[in-house]
Amino acid sequence: QVQLQESGPGLVKPSETLSLTCSVSGVSISSYYWTWIRQPPGMGLEYIGYVYYSGTTNYSPSLKSRLTMSVDTSKNHLSLKLTSVTAADTAVYYCARNSGGFDLWGRGTLVTVSS
Amino acid sequence: QSVLTQPPSVSGAPGQRVTISCTGSSSNIGADYDVHWYQQLPGTAPKLLVSVNTNRPSGVPDRFHASKSGTSASLAITGLQAEDEADYYCQSHDSSLGGYVVFGGGTKLTVL
């Protein structure tokens, strides 16, 4: 059974860096593209970007200057780093598998940006 | 402001048919990108529900049907059930944004 699990600090201070990990089990991370999506409280879904095991990335234009995504094939997980966060970055962050649509999602992790 | 436009809410009685529209433009839906629909039950992660021109994921009932015409797409739900009450999102790509993923703003379905 394929599962995705996001993890990271639930609280980040403004101007600091948000770091999240998505652990993938049940399938090799090298087999798919992997996407990060976020959802501010009470709002809709926002595409953050995708990453492939080769290092290929595609970032949302609105976040590109602050964003880094990577894959660790030895641990079968992917990472997201978002720098200089503000309250506008408060959201539930999801990782998802891209297979003709996002066919598998993690449960999401809430990140709150606050001092 | 979302690139894809959905009505904020729709409603219907049990057993009825409802449709949710997703209006785009010539740079996304009209550019023949695939359109996917997601269902998000309260407090849970979104789930891929159905896609235009592809098979329904395993476990999704055939009461859910996706279609598209020109620059718009639709999700039709027949035989409405109480468990269908959720938020629904359409998703595609947009060539004016380098092929990036775009989502609709979401539609809240209320089963009366």
JSON list of C-alpha atoms in Angstrom, two decimals:
[
{"chain": "A", "resi": 1, "resn": "GLN", "atom": "CA", "xyz": [0.00, 0.00, 0.00]},
{"chain": "A", "resi": 2, "resn": "VAL", "atom": "CA", "xyz": [1.43, 3.34, -1.06]},
{"chain": "A", "resi": 3, "resn": "GLN", "atom": "CA", "xyz": [1.44, 6.01, 1.62]},
{"chain": "A", "resi": 4, "resn": "LEU", "atom": "CA", "xyz": [2.68, 9.58, 1.92]},
{"chain": "A", "resi": 5, "resn": "GLN", "atom": "CA", "xyz": [3.37, 11.26, 5.24]},
{"chain": "A", "resi": 6, "resn": "GLU", "atom": "CA", "xyz": [4.26, 14.92, 5.66]},
{"chain": "A", "resi": 7, "resn": "SER", "atom": "CA", "xyz": [6.25, 16.05, 8.70]},
{"chain": "A", "resi": 8, "resn": "GLY", "atom": "CA", "xyz": [7.82, 19.20, 10.03]},
{"chain": "A", "resi": 9, "resn": "PRO", "atom": "CA", "xyz": [7.45, 21.92, 12.65]},
{"chain": "A", "resi": 10, "resn": "GLY", "atom": "CA", "xyz": [3.92, 23.15, 13.13]},
{"chain": "A", "resi": 11, "resn": "LEU", "atom": "CA", "xyz": [5.05, 26.66, 14.05]},
{"chain": "A", "resi": 12, "resn": "VAL", "atom": "CA", "xyz": [7.55, 28.84, 12.23]},
{"chain": "A", "resi": 13, "resn": "LYS", "atom": "CA", "xyz": [8.48, 32.43, 13.04]},
{"chain": "A", "resi": 14, "resn": "PRO", "atom": "CA", "xyz": [8.11, 35.16, 10.44]},
{"chain": "A", "resi": 15, "resn": "SER", "atom": "CA", "xyz": [11.20, 35.66, 8.24]},
{"chain": "A", "resi": 16, "resn": "GLU", "atom": "CA", "xyz": [12.48, 32.16, 9.07]},
{"chain": "A", "resi": 17, "resn": "THR", "atom": "CA", "xyz": [12.61, 29.07, 6.83]},
{"chain": "A", "resi": 18, "resn": "LEU", "atom": "CA", "xyz": [9.83, 26.50, 6.65]},
{"chain": "A", "resi": 19, "resn": "SER", "atom": "CA", "xyz": [11.19, 22.96, 6.17]},
{"chain": "A", "resi": 20, "resn": "LEU", "atom": "CA", "xyz": [8.98, 19.96, 5.47]},
{"chain": "A", "resi": 21, "resn": "THR", "atom": "CA", "xyz": [9.58, 16.33, 4.58]},
{"chain": "A", "resi": 22, "resn": "CYS", "atom": "CA", "xyz": [7.29, 13.91, 2.81]},
{"chain": "A", "resi": 23, "resn": "SER", "atom": "CA", "xyz": [8.07, 10.25, 3.48]},
{"chain": "A", "resi": 24, "resn": "VAL", "atom": "CA", "xyz": [6.95, 7.86, 0.76]},
{"chain": "A", "resi": 25, "resn": "SER", "atom": "CA", "xyz": [6.32, 4.19, 1.46]},
{"chain": "A", "resi": 26, "resn": "GLY", "atom": "CA", "xyz": [5.16, 1.36, -0.76]},
{"chain": "A", "resi": 27, "resn": "VAL", "atom": "CA", "xyz": [6.66, 2.67, -4.00]},
{"chain": "A", "resi": 28, "resn": "SER", "atom": "CA", "xyz": [10.03, 3.87, -5.19]},
{"chain": "A", "resi": 29, "resn": "ILE", "atom": "CA", "xyz": [10.25, 7.63, -5.19]},
{"chain": "A", "resi": 30, "resn": "SER", "atom": "CA", "xyz": [12.13, 7.37, -8.49]},
{"chain": "A", "resi": 31, "resn": "SER", "atom": "CA", "xyz": [9.04, 6.18, -10.31]},
{"chain": "A", "resi": 32, "resn": "TYR", "atom": "CA", "xyz": [6.96, 9.34, -10.24]},
{"chain": "A", "resi": 33, "resn": "TYR", "atom": "CA", "xyz": [6.88, 13.11, -10.13]},
{"chain": "A", "resi": 34, "resn": "TRP", "atom": "CA", "xyz": [5.99, 14.46, -6.67]},
{"chain": "A", "resi": 35, "resn": "THR", "atom": "CA", "xyz": [4.11, 17.64, -5.98]},
{"chain": "A", "resi": 36, "resn": "TRP", "atom": "CA", "xyz": [3.61, 19.98, -3.05]},
{"chain": "A", "resi": 37, "resn": "ILE", "atom": "CA", "xyz": [0.25, 21.72, -2.67]},
{"chain": "A", "resi": 38, "resn": "ARG", "atom": "CA", "xyz": [-0.94, 23.95, 0.15]},
{"chain": "A", "resi": 39, "resn": "GLN", "atom": "CA", "xyz": [-4.27, 25.11, 1.48]},
{"chain": "A", "resi": 40, "resn": "PRO", "atom": "CA", "xyz": [-4.61, 28.18, 3.72]},
{"chain": "A", "resi": 41, "resn": "PRO", "atom": "CA", "xyz": [-7.23, 27.77, 6.45]},
{"chain": "A", "resi": 42, "resn": "GLY", "atom": "CA", "xyz": [-10.71, 27.96, 4.98]},
{"chain": "A", "resi": 43, "resn": "MET", "atom": "CA", "xyz": [-9.41, 28.56, 1.47]},
{"chain": "A", "resi": 44, "resn": "GLY", "atom": "CA", "xyz": [-8.71, 26.67, -1.73]},
{"chain": "A", "resi": 45, "resn": "LEU", "atom": "CA", "xyz": [-5.79, 24.66, -3.06]},
{"chain": "A", "resi": 46, "resn": "GLU", "atom": "CA", "xyz": [-2.57, 26.31, -4.24]},
{"chain": "A", "resi": 47, "resn": "TYR", "atom": "CA", "xyz": [0.10, 24.61, -6.34]},
{"chain": "A", "resi": 48, "resn": "ILE", "atom": "CA", "xyz": [3.59, 24.99, -4.90]},
{"chain": "A", "resi": 49, "resn": "GLY", "atom": "CA", "xyz": [5.70, 22.91, -7.28]},
{"chain": "A", "resi": 50, "resn": "TYR", "atom": "CA", "xyz": [6.91, 19.48, -8.30]},
{"chain": "A", "resi": 51, "resn": "VAL", "atom": "CA", "xyz": [10.16, 17.57, -8.12]},
{"chain": "A", "resi": 52, "resn": "TYR", "atom": "CA", "xyz": [11.53, 14.48, -9.88]},
{"chain": "A", "resi": 53, "resn": "TYR", "atom": "CA", "xyz": [14.22, 12.17, -8.54]},
{"chain": "A", "resi": 54, "resn": "SER", "atom": "CA", "xyz": [16.62, 13.42, -11.21]},
{"chain": "A", "resi": 55, "resn": "GLY", "atom": "CA", "xyz": [16.49, 16.86, -9.64]},
{"chain": "A", "resi": 56, "resn": "THR", "atom": "CA", "xyz": [14.11, 18.36, -12.16]},
{"chain": "A", "resi": 57, "resn": "THR", "atom": "CA", "xyz": [11.86, 20.89, -10.51]},
{"chain": "A", "resi": 58, "resn": "ASN", "atom": "CA", "xyz": [8.98, 23.15, -11.46]},
{"chain": "A", "resi": 59, "resn": "TYR", "atom": "CA", "xyz": [8.05, 25.93, -9.06]},
{"chain": "A", "resi": 60, "resn": "SER", "atom": "CA", "xyz": [5.03, 28.18, -8.87]},
{"chain": "A", "resi": 61, "resn": "PRO", "atom": "CA", "xyz": [6.06, 31.62, -10.18]},
{"chain": "A", "resi": 62, "resn": "SER", "atom": "CA", "xyz": [4.73, 33.28, -7.05]},
{"chain": "A", "resi": 63, "resn": "LEU", "atom": "CA", "xyz": [6.96, 31.19, -4.77]},
{"chain": "A", "resi": 64, "resn": "LYS", "atom": "CA", "xyz": [9.93, 30.47, -7.01]},
{"chain": "A", "resi": 65, "resn": "SER", "atom": "CA", "xyz": [12.32, 32.98, -5.42]},
{"chain": "A", "resi": 66, "resn": "ARG", "atom": "CA", "xyz": [11.87, 31.46, -1.96]},
{"chain": "A", "resi": 67, "resn": "LEU", "atom": "CA", "xyz": [11.46, 27.78, -2.76]},
{"chain": "A", "resi": 68, "resn": "THR", "atom": "CA", "xyz": [13.71, 24.74, -2.90]},
{"chain": "A", "resi": 69, "resn": "MET", "atom": "CA", "xyz": [12.53, 21.18, -3.44]},
{"chain": "A", "resi": 70, "resn": "SER", "atom": "CA", "xyz": [14.63, 18.04, -3.42]},
{"chain": "A", "resi": 71, "resn": "VAL", "atom": "CA", "xyz": [14.44, 14.25, -3.38]},
{"chain": "A", "resi": 72, "resn": "ASP", "atom": "CA", "xyz": [16.48, 11.83, -1.26]},
{"chain": "A", "resi": 73, "resn": "THR", "atom": "CA", "xyz": [16.25, 8.47, -3.00]},
{"chain": "A", "resi": 74, "resn": "SER", "atom": "CA", "xyz": [18.17, 6.68, -0.22]},
{"chain": "A", "resi": 75, "resn": "LYS", "atom": "CA", "xyz": [15.48, 7.66, 2.29]},
{"chain": "A", "resi": 76, "resn": "ASN", "atom": "CA", "xyz": [12.64, 7.61, -0.24]},
{"chain": "A", "resi": 77, "resn": "HIS", "atom": "CA", "xyz": [11.49, 11.03, 0.77]},
{"chain": "A", "resi": 78, "resn": "LEU", "atom": "CA", "xyz": [11.14, 14.53, -0.63]},
{"chain": "A", "resi": 79, "resn": "SER", "atom": "CA", "xyz": [11.80, 17.86, 1.00]},
{"chain": "A", "resi": 80, "resn": "LEU", "atom": "CA", "xyz": [10.50, 21.39, 0.74]},
{"chain": "A", "resi": 81, "resn": "LYS", "atom": "CA", "xyz": [12.16, 24.55, 2.01]},
{"chain": "A", "resi": 82, "resn": "LEU", "atom": "CA", "xyz": [10.44, 27.93, 1.87]},
{"chain": "A", "resi": 83, "resn": "THR", "atom": "CA", "xyz": [12.45, 30.91, 3.04]},
{"chain": "A", "resi": 84, "resn": "SER", "atom": "CA", "xyz": [11.42, 34.28, 4.49]},
{"chain": "A", "resi": 85, "resn": "VAL", "atom": "CA", "xyz": [7.97, 33.11, 5.50]},
{"chain": "A", "resi": 86, "resn": "THR", "atom": "CA", "xyz": [5.13, 35.43, 6.45]},
{"chain": "A", "resi": 87, "resn": "ALA", "atom": "CA", "xyz": [1.66, 34.90, 7.85]},
{"chain": "A", "resi": 88, "resn": "ALA", "atom": "CA", "xyz": [0.46, 34.40, 4.26]},
{"chain": "A", "resi": 89, "resn": "ASP", "atom": "CA", "xyz": [2.37, 31.11, 4.21]},
{"chain": "A", "resi": 90, "resn": "THR", "atom": "CA", "xyz": [0.21, 29.68, 6.99]},
{"chain": "A", "resi": 91, "resn": "ALA", "atom": "CA", "xyz": [-1.48, 26.63, 5.47]},
{"chain": "A", "resi": 92, "resn": "VAL", "atom": "CA", "xyz": [-1.91, 22.89, 5.45]},
{"chain": "A", "resi": 93, "resn": "TYR", "atom": "CA", "xyz": [0.89, 21.55, 3.26]},
{"chain": "A", "resi": 94, "resn": "TYR", "atom": "CA", "xyz": [0.27, 18.39, 1.24]},
{"chain": "A", "resi": 95, "resn": "CYS", "atom": "CA", "xyz": [2.57, 16.21, -0.80]},
{"chain": "A", "resi": 96, "resn": "ALA", "atom": "CA", "xyz": [0.96, 14.28, -3.64]},
{"chain": "A", "resi": 97, "resn": "ARG", "atom": "CA", "xyz": [1.92, 11.81, -6.33]},
{"chain": "A", "resi": 98, "resn": "ASN", "atom": "CA", "xyz": [1.53, 13.01, -9.89]},
{"chain": "A", "resi": 99, "resn": "SER", "atom": "CA", "xyz": [0.20, 10.23, -12.08]},
{"chain": "A", "resi": 100, "resn": "GLY", "atom": "CA", "xyz": [-2.17, 11.83, -14.57]},
{"chain": "A", "resi": 101, "resn": "GLY", "atom": "CA", "xyz": [-3.74, 13.93, -11.89]},
{"chain": "A", "resi": 102, "resn": "PHE", "atom": "CA", "xyz": [-2.70, 13.85, -8.25]},
{"chain": "A", "resi": 103, "resn": "ASP", "atom": "CA", "xyz": [-3.82, 10.35, -7.47]},
{"chain": "A", "resi": 104, "resn": "LEU", "atom": "CA", "xyz": [-2.36, 9.94, -4.01]},
{"chain": "A", "resi": 105, "resn": "TRP", "atom": "CA", "xyz": [-2.10, 12.53, -1.22]},
{"chain": "A", "resi": 106, "resn": "GLY", "atom": "CA", "xyz": [-0.61, 12.69, 2.24]},
{"chain": "A", "resi": 107, "resn": "ARG", "atom": "CA", "xyz": [-2.83, 13.69, 5.12]},
{"chain": "A", "resi": 108, "resn": "GLY", "atom": "CA", "xyz": [-1.23, 17.12, 5.21]},
{"chain": "A", "resi": 109, "resn": "THR", "atom": "CA", "xyz": [0.55, 19.05, 7.92]},
{"chain": "A", "resi": 110, "resn": "LEU", "atom": "CA", "xyz": [-0.52, 22.42, 9.28]},
{"chain": "A", "resi": 111, "resn": "VAL", "atom": "CA", "xyz": [2.19, 25.05, 9.40]},
{"chain": "A", "resi": 112, "resn": "THR", "atom": "CA", "xyz": [1.45, 28.26, 11.24]},
{"chain": "A", "resi": 113, "resn": "VAL", "atom": "CA", "xyz": [3.66, 31.30, 10.78]},
{"chain": "A", "resi": 114, "resn": "SER", "atom": "CA", "xyz": [3.58, 33.38, 13.92]},
{"chain": "A", "resi": 115, "resn": "SER", "atom": "CA", "xyz": [5.93, 34.97, 16.39]},
{"chain": "B", "resi": 1, "resn": "GLN", "atom": "CA", "xyz": [-8.49, 35.08, -7.94]},
{"chain": "B", "resi": 2, "resn": "SER", "atom": "CA", "xyz": [-8.26, 31.56, -9.36]},
{"chain": "B", "resi": 3, "resn": "VAL", "atom": "CA", "xyz": [-7.33, 30.93, -12.99]},
{"chain": "B", "resi": 4, "resn": "LEU", "atom": "CA", "xyz": [-10.19, 28.42, -13.20]},
{"chain": "B", "resi": 5, "resn": "THR", "atom": "CA", "xyz": [-13.60, 29.70, -12.07]},
{"chain": "B", "resi": 6, "resn": "GLN", "atom": "CA", "xyz": [-16.03, 27.55, -10.12]},
{"chain": "B", "resi": 7, "resn": "PRO", "atom": "CA", "xyz": [-19.31, 28.50, -8.44]},
{"chain": "B", "resi": 8, "resn": "PRO", "atom": "CA", "xyz": [-18.76, 28.89, -4.68]},
{"chain": "B", "resi": 9, "resn": "SER", "atom": "CA", "xyz": [-21.65, 26.60, -3.85]},
{"chain": "B", "resi": 10, "resn": "VAL", "atom": "CA", "xyz": [-24.22, 24.23, -5.31]},
{"chain": "B", "resi": 11, "resn": "SER", "atom": "CA", "xyz": [-26.91, 22.17, -3.64]},
{"chain": "B", "resi": 12, "resn": "GLY", "atom": "CA", "xyz": [-29.31, 19.37, -4.37]},
{"chain": "B", "resi": 13, "resn": "ALA", "atom": "CA", "xyz": [-31.65, 16.90, -2.73]},
{"chain": "B", "resi": 14, "resn": "PRO", "atom": "CA", "xyz": [-30.79, 13.23, -2.29]},
{"chain": "B", "resi": 15, "resn": "GLY", "atom": "CA", "xyz": [-31.26, 11.34, -5.54]},
{"chain": "B", "resi": 16, "resn": "GLN", "atom": "CA", "xyz": [-30.99, 14.43, -7.72]},
{"chain": "B", "resi": 17, "resn": "ARG", "atom": "CA", "xyz": [-28.36, 15.32, -10.31]},
{"chain": "B", "resi": 18, "resn": "VAL", "atom": "CA", "xyz": [-26.07, 18.30, -9.84]},
{"chain": "B", "resi": 19, "resn": "THR", "atom": "CA", "xyz": [-23.36, 19.76, -12.00]},
{"chain": "B", "resi": 20, "resn": "ILE", "atom": "CA", "xyz": [-20.35, 21.84, -11.06]},
{"chain": "B", "resi": 21, "resn": "SER", "atom": "CA", "xyz": [-18.81, 24.03, -13.72]},
{"chain": "B", "resi": 22, "resn": "CYS", "atom": "CA", "xyz": [-15.16, 24.96, -14.17]},
{"chain": "B", "resi": 23, "resn": "THR", "atom": "CA", "xyz": [-14.58, 27.85, -16.55]},
{"chain": "B", "resi": 24, "resn": "GLY", "atom": "CA", "xyz": [-11.16, 28.47, -17.98]},
{"chain": "B", "resi": 25, "resn": "SER", "atom": "CA", "xyz": [-9.69, 29.98, -21.12]},
{"chain": "B", "resi": 26, "resn": "SER", "atom": "CA", "xyz": [-7.82, 29.19, -24.32]},
{"chain": "B", "resi": 27, "resn": "SER", "atom": "CA", "xyz": [-4.56, 28.87, -22.37]},
{"chain": "B", "resi": 28, "resn": "ASN", "atom": "CA", "xyz": [-5.72, 26.12, -20.03]},
{"chain": "B", "resi": 29, "resn": "ILE", "atom": "CA", "xyz": [-8.83, 24.00, -20.58]},
{"chain": "B", "resi": 30, "resn": "GLY", "atom": "CA", "xyz": [-9.15, 25.32, -24.13]},
{"chain": "B", "resi": 31, "resn": "ALA", "atom": "CA", "xyz": [-5.54, 24.36, -24.83]},
{"chain": "B", "resi": 32, "resn": "ASP", "atom": "CA", "xyz": [-6.53, 20.72, -24.45]},
{"chain": "B", "resi": 33, "resn": "TYR", "atom": "CA", "xyz": [-4.82, 20.14, -21.13]},
{"chain": "B", "resi": 34, "resn": "ASP", "atom": "CA", "xyz": [-6.32, 17.35, -19.05]},
{"chain": "B", "resi": 35, "resn": "VAL", "atom": "CA", "xyz": [-8.88, 18.39, -16.45]},
{"chain": "B", "resi": 36, "resn": "HIS", "atom": "CA", "xyz": [-9.06, 16.57, -13.12]},
{"chain": "B", "resi": 37, "resn": "TRP", "atom": "CA", "xyz": [-11.60, 16.81, -10.31]},
{"chain": "B", "resi": 38, "resn": "TYR", "atom": "CA", "xyz": [-10.95, 16.33, -6.61]},
{"chain": "B", "resi": 39, "resn": "GLN", "atom": "CA", "xyz": [-13.29, 15.76, -3.70]},
{"chain": "B", "resi": 40, "resn": "GLN", "atom": "CA", "xyz": [-12.35, 17.04, -0.27]},
{"chain": "B", "resi": 41, "resn": "LEU", "atom": "CA", "xyz": [-14.44, 15.80, 2.62]},
{"chain": "B", "resi": 42, "resn": "PRO", "atom": "CA", "xyz": [-14.38, 17.95, 5.77]},
{"chain": "B", "resi": 43, "resn": "GLY", "atom": "CA", "xyz": [-11.07, 17.71, 7.62]},
{"chain": "B", "resi": 44, "resn": "THR", "atom": "CA", "xyz": [-9.43, 15.41, 5.09]},
{"chain": "B", "resi": 45, "resn": "ALA", "atom": "CA", "xyz": [-7.01, 15.63, 2.20]},
{"chain": "B", "resi": 46, "resn": "PRO", "atom": "CA", "xyz": [-8.36, 16.00, -1.33]},
{"chain": "B", "resi": 47, "resn": "LYS", "atom": "CA", "xyz": [-8.95, 12.82, -3.29]},
{"chain": "B", "resi": 48, "resn": "LEU", "atom": "CA", "xyz": [-8.74, 12.38, -7.06]},
{"chain": "B", "resi": 49, "resn": "LEU", "atom": "CA", "xyz": [-12.32, 11.78, -8.11]},
{"chain": "B", "resi": 50, "resn": "VAL", "atom": "CA", "xyz": [-12.45, 11.68, -11.87]},
{"chain": "B", "resi": 51, "resn": "SER", "atom": "CA", "xyz": [-10.63, 13.04, -14.88]},
{"chain": "B", "resi": 52, "resn": "VAL", "atom": "CA", "xyz": [-11.79, 13.95, -18.37]},
{"chain": "B", "resi": 53, "resn": "ASN", "atom": "CA", "xyz": [-10.79, 11.34, -20.94]},
{"chain": "B", "resi": 54, "resn": "THR", "atom": "CA", "xyz": [-9.34, 8.90, -18.44]},
{"chain": "B", "resi": 55, "resn": "ASN", "atom": "CA", "xyz": [-10.65, 6.02, -16.37]},
{"chain": "B", "resi": 56, "resn": "ARG", "atom": "CA", "xyz": [-12.21, 6.69, -13.01]},
{"chain": "B", "resi": 57, "resn": "PRO", "atom": "CA", "xyz": [-9.86, 5.75, -10.13]},
{"chain": "B", "resi": 58, "resn": "SER", "atom": "CA", "xyz": [-10.64, 2.47, -8.46]},
{"chain": "B", "resi": 59, "resn": "GLY", "atom": "CA", "xyz": [-13.38, 2.77, -5.86]},
{"chain": "B", "resi": 60, "resn": "VAL", "atom": "CA", "xyz": [-14.98, 5.91, -7.26]},
{"chain": "B", "resi": 61, "resn": "PRO", "atom": "CA", "xyz": [-18.62, 5.23, -8.14]},
{"chain": "B", "resi": 62, "resn": "ASP", "atom": "CA", "xyz": [-19.82, 5.82, -11.67]},
{"chain": "B", "resi": 63, "resn": "ARG", "atom": "CA", "xyz": [-22.23, 8.45, -10.35]},
{"chain": "B", "resi": 64, "resn": "PHE", "atom": "CA", "xyz": [-19.39, 10.91, -10.92]},
{"chain": "B", "resi": 65, "resn": "HIS", "atom": "CA", "xyz": [-18.74, 11.96, -14.50]},
{"chain": "B", "resi": 66, "resn": "ALA", "atom": "CA", "xyz": [-16.40, 14.58, -15.92]},
{"chain": "B", "resi": 67, "resn": "SER", "atom": "CA", "xyz": [-16.66, 16.28, -19.28]},
{"chain": "B", "resi": 68, "resn": "LYS", "atom": "CA", "xyz": [-15.34, 19.32, -21.08]},
{"chain": "B", "resi": 69, "resn": "SER", "atom": "CA", "xyz": [-16.28, 21.52, -24.00]},
{"chain": "B", "resi": 70, "resn": "GLY", "atom": "CA", "xyz": [-14.24, 24.37, -25.36]},
{"chain": "B", "resi": 71, "resn": "THR", "atom": "CA", "xyz": [-12.82, 26.36, -22.46]},
{"chain": "B", "resi": 72, "resn": "SER", "atom": "CA", "xyz": [-15.05, 24.85, -19.78]},
{"chain": "B", "resi": 73, "resn": "ALA", "atom": "CA", "xyz": [-15.34, 21.58, -17.90]},
{"chain": "B", "resi": 74, "resn": "SER", "atom": "CA", "xyz": [-18.07, 20.08, -15.78]},
{"chain": "B", "resi": 75, "resn": "LEU", "atom": "CA", "xyz": [-18.48, 17.53, -13.03]},
{"chain": "B", "resi": 76, "resn": "ALA", "atom": "CA", "xyz": [-21.84, 15.80, -12.94]},
{"chain": "B", "resi": 77, "resn": "ILE", "atom": "CA", "xyz": [-23.00, 13.88, -9.89]},
{"chain": "B", "resi": 78, "resn": "THR", "atom": "CA", "xyz": [-26.07, 11.71, -10.29]},
{"chain": "B", "resi": 79, "resn": "GLY", "atom": "CA", "xyz": [-28.09, 9.98, -7.59]},
{"chain": "B", "resi": 80, "resn": "LEU", "atom": "CA", "xyz": [-26.88, 12.48, -5.00]},
{"chain": "B", "resi": 81, "resn": "GLN", "atom": "CA", "xyz": [-26.13, 11.00, -1.58]},
{"chain": "B", "resi": 82, "resn": "ALA", "atom": "CA", "xyz": [-25.53, 12.62, 1.80]},
{"chain": "B", "resi": 83, "resn": "GLU", "atom": "CA", "xyz": [-21.93, 11.39, 1.74]},
{"chain": "B", "resi": 84, "resn": "ASP", "atom": "CA", "xyz": [-21.27, 13.49, -1.37]},
{"chain": "B", "resi": 85, "resn": "GLU", "atom": "CA", "xyz": [-21.39, 16.67, 0.71]},
{"chain": "B", "resi": 86, "resn": "ALA", "atom": "CA", "xyz": [-17.88, 18.05, 0.29]},
{"chain": "B", "resi": 87, "resn": "ASP", "atom": "CA", "xyz": [-15.73, 20.61, -1.48]},
{"chain": "B", "resi": 88, "resn": "TYR", "atom": "CA", "xyz": [-14.92, 19.92, -5.13]},
{"chain": "B", "resi": 89, "resn": "TYR", "atom": "CA", "xyz": [-11.96, 21.33, -7.06]},
{"chain": "B", "resi": 90, "resn": "CYS", "atom": "CA", "xyz": [-11.09, 21.26, -10.74]},
{"chain": "B", "resi": 91, "resn": "GLN", "atom": "CA", "xyz": [-7.45, 21.28, -11.83]},
{"chain": "B", "resi": 92, "resn": "SER", "atom": "CA", "xyz": [-5.62, 21.70, -15.11]},
{"chain": "B", "resi": 93, "resn": "HIS", "atom": "CA", "xyz": [-2.48, 23.35, -16.50]},
{"chain": "B", "resi": 94, "resn": "ASP", "atom": "CA", "xyz": [-1.96, 26.77, -18.07]},
{"chain": "B", "resi": 95, "resn": "SER", "atom": "CA", "xyz": [0.34, 27.51, -20.98]},
{"chain": "B", "resi": 96, "resn": "SER", "atom": "CA", "xyz": [0.53, 31.21, -20.17]},
{"chain": "B", "resi": 97, "resn": "LEU", "atom": "CA", "xyz": [2.09, 30.20, -16.85]},
{"chain": "B", "resi": 98, "resn": "GLY", "atom": "CA", "xyz": [4.65, 27.86, -18.37]},
{"chain": "B", "resi": 99, "resn": "GLY", "atom": "CA", "xyz": [2.38, 24.87, -18.12]},
{"chain": "B", "resi": 100, "resn": "TYR", "atom": "CA", "xyz": [2.03, 25.23, -14.35]},
{"chain": "B", "resi": 101, "resn": "VAL", "atom": "CA", "xyz": [-0.71, 23.52, -12.44]},
{"chain": "B", "resi": 102, "resn": "VAL", "atom": "CA", "xyz": [-3.82, 25.62, -11.81]},
{"chain": "B", "resi": 103, "resn": "PHE", "atom": "CA", "xyz": [-6.78, 24.92, -9.55]},
{"chain": "B", "resi": 104, "resn": "GLY", "atom": "CA", "xyz": [-10.32, 26.22, -9.44]},
{"chain": "B", "resi": 105, "resn": "GLY", "atom": "CA", "xyz": [-11.40, 28.07, -6.33]},
{"chain": "B", "resi": 106, "resn": "GLY", "atom": "CA", "xyz": [-13.52, 25.16, -5.15]},
{"chain": "B", "resi": 107, "resn": "THR", "atom": "CA", "xyz": [-17.25, 24.49, -4.88]},
{"chain": "B", "resi": 108, "resn": "LYS", "atom": "CA", "xyz": [-19.06, 23.52, -1.70]},
{"chain": "B", "resi": 109, "resn": "LEU", "atom": "CA", "xyz": [-21.74, 20.90, -2.41]},
{"chain": "B", "resi": 110, "resn": "THR", "atom": "CA", "xyz": [-24.57, 20.81, 0.10]},
{"chain": "B", "resi": 111, "resn": "VAL", "atom": "CA", "xyz": [-26.96, 17.85, 0.12]},
{"chain": "B", "resi": 112, "resn": "LEU", "atom": "CA", "xyz": [-30.30, 19.19, 1.29]}
]
